[in-house]
Short mmCIF file of N, CA and C in Angstrom, two decimals:
data_model
loop_
_atom_site.label_atom_id
_atom_site.label_comp_id
_atom_site.label_asym_id
_atom_site.label_seq_id
_atom_site.Cartn_x
_atom_site.Cartn_y
_atom_site.Cartn_z
N UNK A 1 0.98 -1.40 -0.10
CA UNK A 1 0.35 -0.13 0.38
C UNK A 1 1.10 1.19 0.33
N UNK A 2 -0.24 2.33 -0.31
CA UNK A 2 0.59 3.48 -1.15
C UNK A 2 1.50 4.44 0.36
N UNK A 3 0.13 4.11 1.50
CA UNK A 3 0.42 5.04 3.10
C UNK A 3 1.82 4.73 4.12
N UNK A 4 2.13 5.65 3.73
CA UNK A 4 3.28 5.12 4.89
C UNK A 4 2.92 5.66 6.09
N UNK A 5 3.28 4.28 7.37
CA UNK A 5 3.02 3.69 8.83
C UNK A 5 4.26 4.70 9.39
N UNK A 6 4.15 5.27 10.26
CA UNK A 6 5.75 5.76 10.91
C UNK A 6 6.99 4.85 10.89
N UNK A 7 8.30 4.59 10.98
CA UNK A 7 8.86 3.50 10.72
C UNK A 7 8.73 2.59 12.27
N UNK A 8 8.99 2.07 12.03
CA UNK A 8 8.04 -0.32 13.27
C UNK A 8 6.74 -0.19 13.12
N UNK A 9 6.42 0.64 12.36
CA UNK A 9 5.05 -0.35 12.34
C UNK A 9 4.47 -0.69 10.44
N UNK A 10 3.40 -1.61 10.21
CA UNK A 10 3.03 -2.06 9.99
C UNK A 10 1.45 -2.32 9.54
N UNK A 11 1.02 -2.53 8.34
CA UNK A 11 -0.29 -2.06 7.85
C UNK A 11 -0.70 -3.62 6.51
N UNK A 12 -1.48 -4.36 7.56
CA UNK A 12 -2.30 -5.49 7.36
C UNK A 12 -3.70 -5.96 6.63
N UNK A 13 -4.01 -5.76 5.42
CA UNK A 13 -5.78 -6.13 5.14
C UNK A 13 -6.07 -7.58 5.31
N UNK A 14 -5.33 -9.03 5.74
CA UNK A 14 -5.72 -10.59 6.14
C UNK A 14 -5.97 -9.80 7.53
N UNK A 15 -7.01 -10.90 7.43
CA UNK A 15 -8.36 -10.49 8.16
C UNK A 15 -7.88 -12.30 9.65
N UNK A 16 -7.38 -12.33 8.58
CA UNK A 16 -6.23 -14.06 10.38
C UNK A 16 -4.94 -13.51 10.43
N UNK A 17 -4.76 -12.01 10.28
CA UNK A 17 -4.09 -11.30 11.06
C UNK A 17 -4.82 -10.08 12.20
N UNK A 18 -5.83 -10.78 12.01
CA UNK A 18 -6.97 -8.97 13.67
C UNK A 18 -6.72 -10.11 14.94
N UNK A 19 -6.55 -8.92 15.71
CA UNK A 19 -6.39 -10.03 16.78
C UNK A 19 -8.23 -9.52 17.57
N UNK A 20 -8.89 -11.01 16.79
CA UNK A 20 -10.53 -10.01 17.54
C UNK A 20 -11.10 -9.23 18.87
N UNK A 21 -10.45 -10.68 19.51
CA UNK A 21 -11.02 -10.27 20.05
C UNK A 21 -10.53 -9.03 21.92
N UNK A 22 -9.36 -8.58 21.23
CA UNK A 22 -8.59 -7.45 21.34
C UNK A 22 -9.31 -5.67 20.78
N UNK A 23 -9.44 -6.14 19.56
CA UNK A 23 -9.94 -4.90 19.07
C UNK A 23 -11.79 -4.60 19.95
N UNK A 24 -12.80 -6.18 20.19
CA UNK A 24 -13.69 -6.07 20.65
C UNK A 24 -13.68 -5.11 21.91
N UNK A 25 -12.25 -6.06 22.57
CA UNK A 25 -12.22 -4.98 24.40
C UNK A 25 -12.01 -3.44 23.24
N UNK A 26 -11.13 -2.17 22.13
CA UNK A 26 -10.50 -1.82 23.00
C UNK A 26 -12.40 -0.87 21.61
N UNK A 27 -13.14 -2.12 21.15
CA UNK A 27 -14.26 -1.12 20.60
C UNK A 27 -15.53 -0.50 21.28
N UNK A 28 -15.82 -1.87 22.70
CA UNK A 28 -16.81 -2.47 23.45
C UNK A 28 -17.16 -1.47 24.55
N UNK A 29 -15.63 -1.24 24.95
CA UNK A 29 -15.38 -0.85 26.63
C UNK A 29 -14.13 0.87 26.58
N UNK A 30 -14.37 1.49 25.35
CA UNK A 30 -12.97 2.58 25.32
C UNK A 30 -13.53 3.34 24.02
N UNK A 31 -14.15 2.56 22.70
CA UNK A 31 -14.18 3.76 21.76
C UNK A 31 -16.35 3.95 21.92
N UNK A 32 -16.40 5.58 22.62
CA UNK A 32 -17.34 6.34 22.78
C UNK A 32 -18.30 5.69 21.57
N UNK A 33 -18.35 5.54 20.55
CA UNK A 33 -19.05 6.12 19.70
C UNK A 33 -20.12 3.16 19.15
N UNK A 34 -18.90 2.72 19.65
CA UNK A 34 -19.40 1.68 20.62
C UNK A 34 -19.31 0.50 21.76
N UNK A 35 -19.31 1.47 22.81
CA UNK A 35 -19.37 1.69 23.78
C UNK A 35 -20.73 0.16 24.25
N UNK A 36 -20.41 -0.95 24.46
CA UNK A 36 -21.17 -2.09 25.16
C UNK A 36 -21.73 -2.91 23.74
N UNK A 37 -20.87 -2.54 21.87
CA UNK A 37 -21.10 -3.13 21.44
C UNK A 37 -21.74 -5.38 21.93
N UNK A 38 -21.71 -5.85 21.83
CA UNK A 38 -21.54 -6.97 22.11
C UNK A 38 -20.79 -8.31 20.46
N UNK A 39 -20.40 -9.31 20.69
CA UNK A 39 -19.65 -9.78 20.99
C UNK A 39 -19.90 -10.34 19.31
N UNK A 40 -20.87 -11.07 19.11
CA UNK A 40 -21.45 -11.82 17.85
C UNK A 40 -20.94 -10.38 16.82
N UNK A 41 -21.98 -9.11 17.33
CA UNK A 41 -21.74 -8.19 16.54
C UNK A 41 -21.05 -7.04 15.64
N UNK A 42 -19.97 -7.36 16.50
CA UNK A 42 -18.27 -7.65 16.26
C UNK A 42 -18.36 -8.43 15.89
N UNK A 43 -18.13 -9.56 16.29
CA UNK A 43 -17.35 -10.24 14.88
C UNK A 43 -18.24 -10.43 13.03
N UNK A 44 -20.20 -9.94 13.13
CA UNK A 44 -20.64 -9.94 12.58
C UNK A 44 -20.34 -9.07 11.38
N UNK A 45 -19.85 -7.33 12.06
CA UNK A 45 -19.35 -6.20 11.33
C UNK A 45 -17.37 -6.48 10.30
N UNK A 46 -17.01 -7.25 11.18
CA UNK A 46 -15.39 -8.27 11.23
C UNK A 46 -15.88 -8.82 9.47
N UNK A 47 -16.24 -9.48 9.59
CA UNK A 47 -16.74 -10.83 8.25
C UNK A 47 -17.53 -9.68 7.48
N UNK A 48 -17.91 -8.60 7.54
CA UNK A 48 -18.31 -8.91 6.52
C UNK A 48 -18.06 -6.95 5.66
N UNK A 49 -17.19 -7.01 6.47
CA UNK A 49 -16.05 -5.92 5.50
C UNK A 49 -14.99 -5.75 5.33
N UNK A 50 -14.41 -5.26 5.20
CA UNK A 50 -12.99 -4.86 4.25
C UNK A 50 -12.12 -4.33 5.56
N UNK A 51 -11.31 -4.96 5.77
CA UNK A 51 -10.50 -4.47 7.04
C UNK A 51 -9.04 -4.41 7.44
N UNK A 52 -8.42 -3.51 8.02
CA UNK A 52 -6.76 -3.36 8.55
C UNK A 52 -7.24 -2.86 9.48
N UNK A 53 -4.64 -3.86 9.63
CA UNK A 53 -4.49 -4.01 11.51
C UNK A 53 -3.26 -2.92 10.89
N UNK A 54 -3.01 -2.38 12.46
CA UNK A 54 -1.62 -1.83 12.00
C UNK A 54 -1.39 -2.39 13.86
N UNK A 55 0.37 -3.24 13.20
CA UNK A 55 1.24 -3.41 14.04
C UNK A 55 2.49 -3.09 14.40
N UNK A 56 2.77 -3.32 15.14
CA UNK A 56 3.59 -2.96 15.82
C UNK A 56 5.45 -3.98 15.07
N UNK A 57 6.56 -3.76 14.55
CA UNK A 57 6.72 -4.52 13.65
C UNK A 57 7.28 -5.30 13.81
N UNK A 58 8.24 -4.66 15.06
CA UNK A 58 9.49 -6.43 16.24
C UNK A 58 8.33 -7.38 17.53
N UNK A 59 7.13 -7.03 17.80
CA UNK A 59 7.00 -7.87 18.82
C UNK A 59 5.04 -8.17 17.94
N UNK A 60 4.72 -7.64 16.81
CA UNK A 60 3.79 -7.71 15.73
C UNK A 60 2.67 -8.08 16.94
N UNK A 61 2.70 -6.90 17.88
CA UNK A 61 0.63 -7.12 18.65
C UNK A 61 0.78 -5.78 17.41
N UNK A 62 -0.78 -6.39 17.85
CA UNK A 62 -1.66 -5.03 16.82
C UNK A 62 -1.62 -3.58 17.41
N UNK A 63 -2.26 -3.03 16.69
CA UNK A 63 -2.70 -2.25 17.63
C UNK A 63 -3.23 -0.42 17.25
N UNK A 64 -3.54 -0.79 15.66
CA UNK A 64 -4.63 -0.42 15.26
C UNK A 64 -5.86 -1.24 14.66
N UNK A 65 -6.41 -0.53 14.64
CA UNK A 65 -7.76 -1.30 13.10
C UNK A 65 -8.69 0.03 12.98
N UNK A 66 -8.93 -0.55 11.63
CA UNK A 66 -10.27 0.33 11.14
C UNK A 66 -10.81 -0.88 10.37
N UNK A 67 -11.95 -0.57 9.65
CA UNK A 67 -13.33 -0.98 9.45
C UNK A 67 -13.41 0.02 7.82
N UNK A 68 -13.55 -0.29 6.39
CA UNK A 68 -14.69 -0.19 5.36
C UNK A 68 -15.97 -1.01 5.35
N UNK A 69 -17.43 -0.44 5.42
CA UNK A 69 -18.49 -0.97 4.51
C UNK A 69 -18.42 -0.47 2.97
N UNK A 70 -17.61 -1.45 2.19
CA UNK A 70 -17.89 -0.58 0.45
C UNK A 70 -18.86 -1.73 0.02
N UNK A 71 -19.49 -1.14 -0.75
CA UNK A 71 -20.02 -2.65 -2.17
C UNK A 71 -18.84 -1.51 -3.92
N UNK A 72 -17.84 -1.98 -3.36
CA UNK A 72 -16.26 -1.79 -4.19
C UNK A 72 -16.79 -1.11 -5.82
N UNK A 73 -17.55 0.15 -5.86
CA UNK A 73 -18.17 0.00 -7.26
C UNK A 73 -18.49 2.14 -7.15
N UNK A 74 -19.70 2.17 -5.84
CA UNK A 74 -19.77 3.70 -4.99
C UNK A 74 -19.08 4.61 -4.56
N UNK A 75 -19.78 3.17 -3.13
CA UNK A 75 -19.36 4.13 -2.09
C UNK A 75 -18.92 3.12 -0.99
N UNK A 76 -17.92 4.22 0.39
CA UNK A 76 -17.80 3.11 1.05
C UNK A 76 -17.86 4.44 2.42
N UNK A 77 -17.49 3.37 3.19
CA UNK A 77 -18.34 3.61 5.46
C UNK A 77 -16.56 3.52 6.57
N UNK A 78 -16.28 4.10 5.53
CA UNK A 78 -15.03 4.02 7.03
C UNK A 78 -15.84 4.57 8.12
N UNK A 79 -14.75 3.05 8.80
CA UNK A 79 -15.25 3.22 10.48
C UNK A 79 -14.47 2.32 11.45
N UNK A 80 -14.86 2.74 12.64
CA UNK A 80 -13.99 1.94 13.80
C UNK A 80 -12.73 1.92 13.92
N UNK A 81 -12.05 3.19 12.78
CA UNK A 81 -11.39 3.63 13.52
C UNK A 81 -10.20 3.85 14.91
N UNK A 82 -9.95 2.81 14.70
CA UNK A 82 -8.74 2.66 16.46
C UNK A 82 -7.53 2.62 16.26
N UNK A 83 -7.23 3.64 17.44
CA UNK A 83 -5.67 3.80 17.74
C UNK A 83 -5.32 3.59 19.77
N UNK A 84 -4.71 2.21 19.65
CA UNK A 84 -4.66 1.94 20.75
C UNK A 84 -3.58 3.26 21.98
N UNK A 85 -4.53 3.07 23.32
CA UNK A 85 -3.94 4.39 24.16
C UNK A 85 -2.41 4.56 24.28
N UNK A 86 -1.45 3.68 23.91
CA UNK A 86 -0.14 3.64 24.23
C UNK A 86 0.65 3.80 22.97
N UNK A 87 -0.24 3.74 22.06
CA UNK A 87 0.59 4.28 20.30
C UNK A 87 -0.12 4.80 19.44
N UNK A 88 -0.87 6.04 20.77
CA UNK A 88 -1.18 7.22 19.63
C UNK A 88 -0.50 8.91 19.93
N UNK A 89 -0.46 9.31 19.40
CA UNK A 89 0.49 10.71 18.97
C UNK A 89 1.20 9.70 18.33
N UNK A 90 1.29 9.47 17.14
CA UNK A 90 2.84 9.13 16.60
C UNK A 90 2.58 9.21 14.36
N UNK A 91 0.76 9.33 14.74
CA UNK A 91 0.75 9.52 13.51
C UNK A 91 -0.15 8.41 12.92
N UNK A 92 -0.01 7.17 13.50
CA UNK A 92 -0.94 5.77 12.79
C UNK A 92 -1.93 5.89 12.72
N UNK A 93 -3.27 7.59 13.63
CA UNK A 93 -4.31 7.31 12.52
C UNK A 93 -4.80 7.91 11.29
N UNK A 94 -3.58 8.62 11.20
CA UNK A 94 -3.48 9.58 9.73
C UNK A 94 -3.16 8.49 8.72
N UNK A 95 -2.12 8.18 9.09
CA UNK A 95 -1.36 6.94 8.36
C UNK A 95 -2.16 6.26 7.99
N UNK A 96 -3.38 5.59 9.02
CA UNK A 96 -4.71 5.16 8.75
C UNK A 96 -4.98 4.80 7.86
N UNK A 97 -5.49 6.40 8.41
CA UNK A 97 -6.62 6.37 7.51
C UNK A 97 -5.62 6.56 5.60
N UNK A 98 -5.13 7.44 5.86
CA UNK A 98 -4.51 8.01 4.20
C UNK A 98 -4.27 5.93 3.75
N UNK A 99 -3.49 5.09 4.61
CA UNK A 99 -3.94 4.02 3.69
C UNK A 99 -5.63 3.27 3.21
N UNK A 100 -6.02 3.16 4.36
CA UNK A 100 -7.64 2.95 3.33
C UNK A 100 -7.75 4.00 2.58
N UNK A 101 -7.87 5.18 2.18
CA UNK A 101 -7.93 5.66 1.19
C UNK A 101 -7.25 5.34 -0.26
N UNK A 102 -5.60 5.12 0.38
CA UNK A 102 -5.53 4.13 -0.60
C UNK A 102 -5.82 3.26 -1.47
N UNK A 103 -6.61 2.56 -0.82
CA UNK A 103 -6.60 0.77 -0.42
C UNK A 103 -7.98 1.10 -1.74
N UNK A 104 -8.23 1.57 -1.21
CA UNK A 104 -9.89 2.44 -2.14
C UNK A 104 -9.71 3.03 -3.72
N UNK A 105 -8.54 3.29 -3.85
CA UNK A 105 -8.40 4.25 -4.51
C UNK A 105 -8.87 3.14 -5.96
N UNK A 106 -8.59 2.40 -6.08
CA UNK A 106 -8.64 1.77 -7.17
C UNK A 106 -10.34 1.65 -7.50
N UNK A 107 -10.65 1.51 -6.59
CA UNK A 107 -12.20 1.26 -7.09
C UNK A 107 -12.62 2.02 -7.47
N UNK A 108 -12.40 3.80 -8.11
CA UNK A 108 -13.03 4.69 -8.20
C UNK A 108 -14.68 5.21 -8.10
N UNK A 109 -14.23 5.03 -6.27
CA UNK A 109 -15.34 5.24 -5.83
C UNK A 109 -15.54 6.51 -6.01
N UNK A 110 -17.76 6.75 -5.80
CA UNK A 110 -17.76 8.19 -6.17
C UNK A 110 -17.03 8.62 -4.33
N UNK A 111 -17.36 8.39 -3.59
CA UNK A 111 -17.24 8.93 -2.15
C UNK A 111 -17.35 7.58 -1.06
N UNK A 112 -15.67 7.99 0.10
CA UNK A 112 -16.01 7.94 0.69
C UNK A 112 -16.34 8.82 2.30
N UNK A 113 -17.67 8.67 3.13
CA UNK A 113 -18.20 8.75 4.71
C UNK A 113 -17.17 8.06 5.54
N UNK A 114 -17.22 8.96 6.48
CA UNK A 114 -17.32 9.11 8.60
C UNK A 114 -17.35 9.67 9.28
N UNK A 115 -17.29 8.95 10.44
CA UNK A 115 -17.95 10.40 11.41
C UNK A 115 -17.44 10.67 11.76
N UNK A 116 -17.11 11.64 12.96
CA UNK A 116 -16.25 11.79 14.14
C UNK A 116 -16.76 12.72 15.06
N UNK A 117 -16.34 12.71 16.50
CA UNK A 117 -17.19 13.01 16.69
C UNK A 117 -15.81 14.33 17.14
N UNK A 118 -14.30 14.02 17.38
CA UNK A 118 -13.38 14.64 17.94
C UNK A 118 -11.69 14.02 17.45
N UNK A 119 -11.95 13.19 15.90
CA UNK A 119 -10.63 13.36 15.06
C UNK A 119 -10.67 14.06 14.26
N UNK A 120 -11.36 15.21 13.72
CA UNK A 120 -11.87 15.78 12.88
C UNK A 120 -10.04 15.73 11.79
N UNK A 121 -9.05 16.94 12.37
CA UNK A 121 -8.19 16.89 12.76
C UNK A 121 -6.67 15.44 11.64
N UNK A 122 -6.97 14.68 11.86
CA UNK A 122 -6.85 12.98 11.94
C UNK A 122 -7.49 13.00 10.32
N UNK A 123 -8.37 12.89 10.54
CA UNK A 123 -8.65 12.49 8.36
C UNK A 123 -8.52 13.99 7.90
N UNK A 124 -8.35 15.16 8.31
CA UNK A 124 -8.74 15.99 7.11
C UNK A 124 -6.76 15.49 6.63
N UNK A 125 -5.65 16.26 7.67
CA UNK A 125 -4.59 14.97 7.47
C UNK A 125 -4.42 14.28 6.00
N UNK A 126 -5.86 13.19 6.24
CA UNK A 126 -5.35 11.84 4.86
C UNK A 126 -6.47 12.74 3.74
N UNK A 127 -7.05 14.59 3.76
CA UNK A 127 -7.75 14.65 2.51
C UNK A 127 -9.64 14.52 3.18
N UNK A 128 -9.67 14.14 3.82
CA UNK A 128 -11.12 14.23 3.71
C UNK A 128 -12.14 15.52 4.40
N UNK A 129 -12.90 16.02 4.52
CA UNK A 129 -13.38 17.79 4.92
C UNK A 129 -14.40 17.14 5.29
N UNK A 130 -15.23 18.84 5.32
CA UNK A 130 -17.09 18.73 5.69
C UNK A 130 -17.67 18.92 4.79
N UNK A 131 -18.74 17.24 4.74
CA UNK A 131 -19.89 17.99 3.59
C UNK A 131 -19.67 19.26 3.51
N UNK A 132 -20.40 19.86 2.65
CA UNK A 132 -20.07 20.73 1.60
C UNK A 132 -22.05 20.90 1.54
N UNK A 133 -22.72 20.21 1.45
CA UNK A 133 -23.82 20.27 1.73
C UNK A 133 -24.63 18.69 2.46
N UNK A 134 -24.18 19.38 3.85
CA UNK A 134 -25.08 18.04 4.68
C UNK A 134 -26.31 18.54 4.67
N UNK A 135 -26.85 19.17 4.38
CA UNK A 135 -28.49 19.47 4.42
C UNK A 135 -29.09 18.21 3.23
N UNK A 136 -28.19 17.73 2.82
CA UNK A 136 -28.66 16.81 1.14
C UNK A 136 -28.74 14.92 1.82
N UNK A 137 -28.19 15.11 3.00
CA UNK A 137 -28.11 13.91 3.60
C UNK A 137 -28.83 13.49 4.76
N UNK A 138 -29.84 12.20 4.89
CA UNK A 138 -30.53 11.55 6.01
C UNK A 138 -29.88 10.92 6.82
N UNK A 139 -30.82 10.44 7.99
CA UNK A 139 -30.51 9.54 8.31
C UNK A 139 -31.45 8.34 9.34
N UNK A 140 -31.38 7.16 9.38
CA UNK A 140 -31.76 6.43 10.40
C UNK A 140 -31.33 5.89 11.04
N UNK A 141 -32.21 5.76 12.08
CA UNK A 141 -31.49 5.29 12.97
C UNK A 141 -30.38 6.23 14.43
N UNK A 142 -30.07 5.36 14.88
CA UNK A 142 -29.21 6.63 15.71
C UNK A 142 -27.86 7.68 15.29
N UNK A 143 -27.95 8.29 16.30
CA UNK A 143 -28.46 9.60 15.21
C UNK A 143 -26.95 10.64 15.83
#
């Protein structure tokens, strides 16, 4: 992939490398958008998505995660982006968002969306911007 992670880290889209128990713990216990998410829902979301893991090169330990829901033709939703607290502040979040962007580029998608309450600057560095016409968008369910 063309996005560069900081030295000492690697990115993989291999679902076999994912530490599913760790991802569930991160999201269900620490991520404001997924608090209390049941393990079976997390498993289903992983199985139905394009997954990205960030790993420390020396130990191979997983330190980050993101997933994308996409038809691989017109649309993608970037979600569940998480960097372990001990690995934050090293540019991994921005590098992960850029890697997702780069991995999706060959599909020629019309748009990639995400929602964030607190990390706008992280995603802006990878090219994401606020919706120009938010009044065109609607939602069904939690907001």
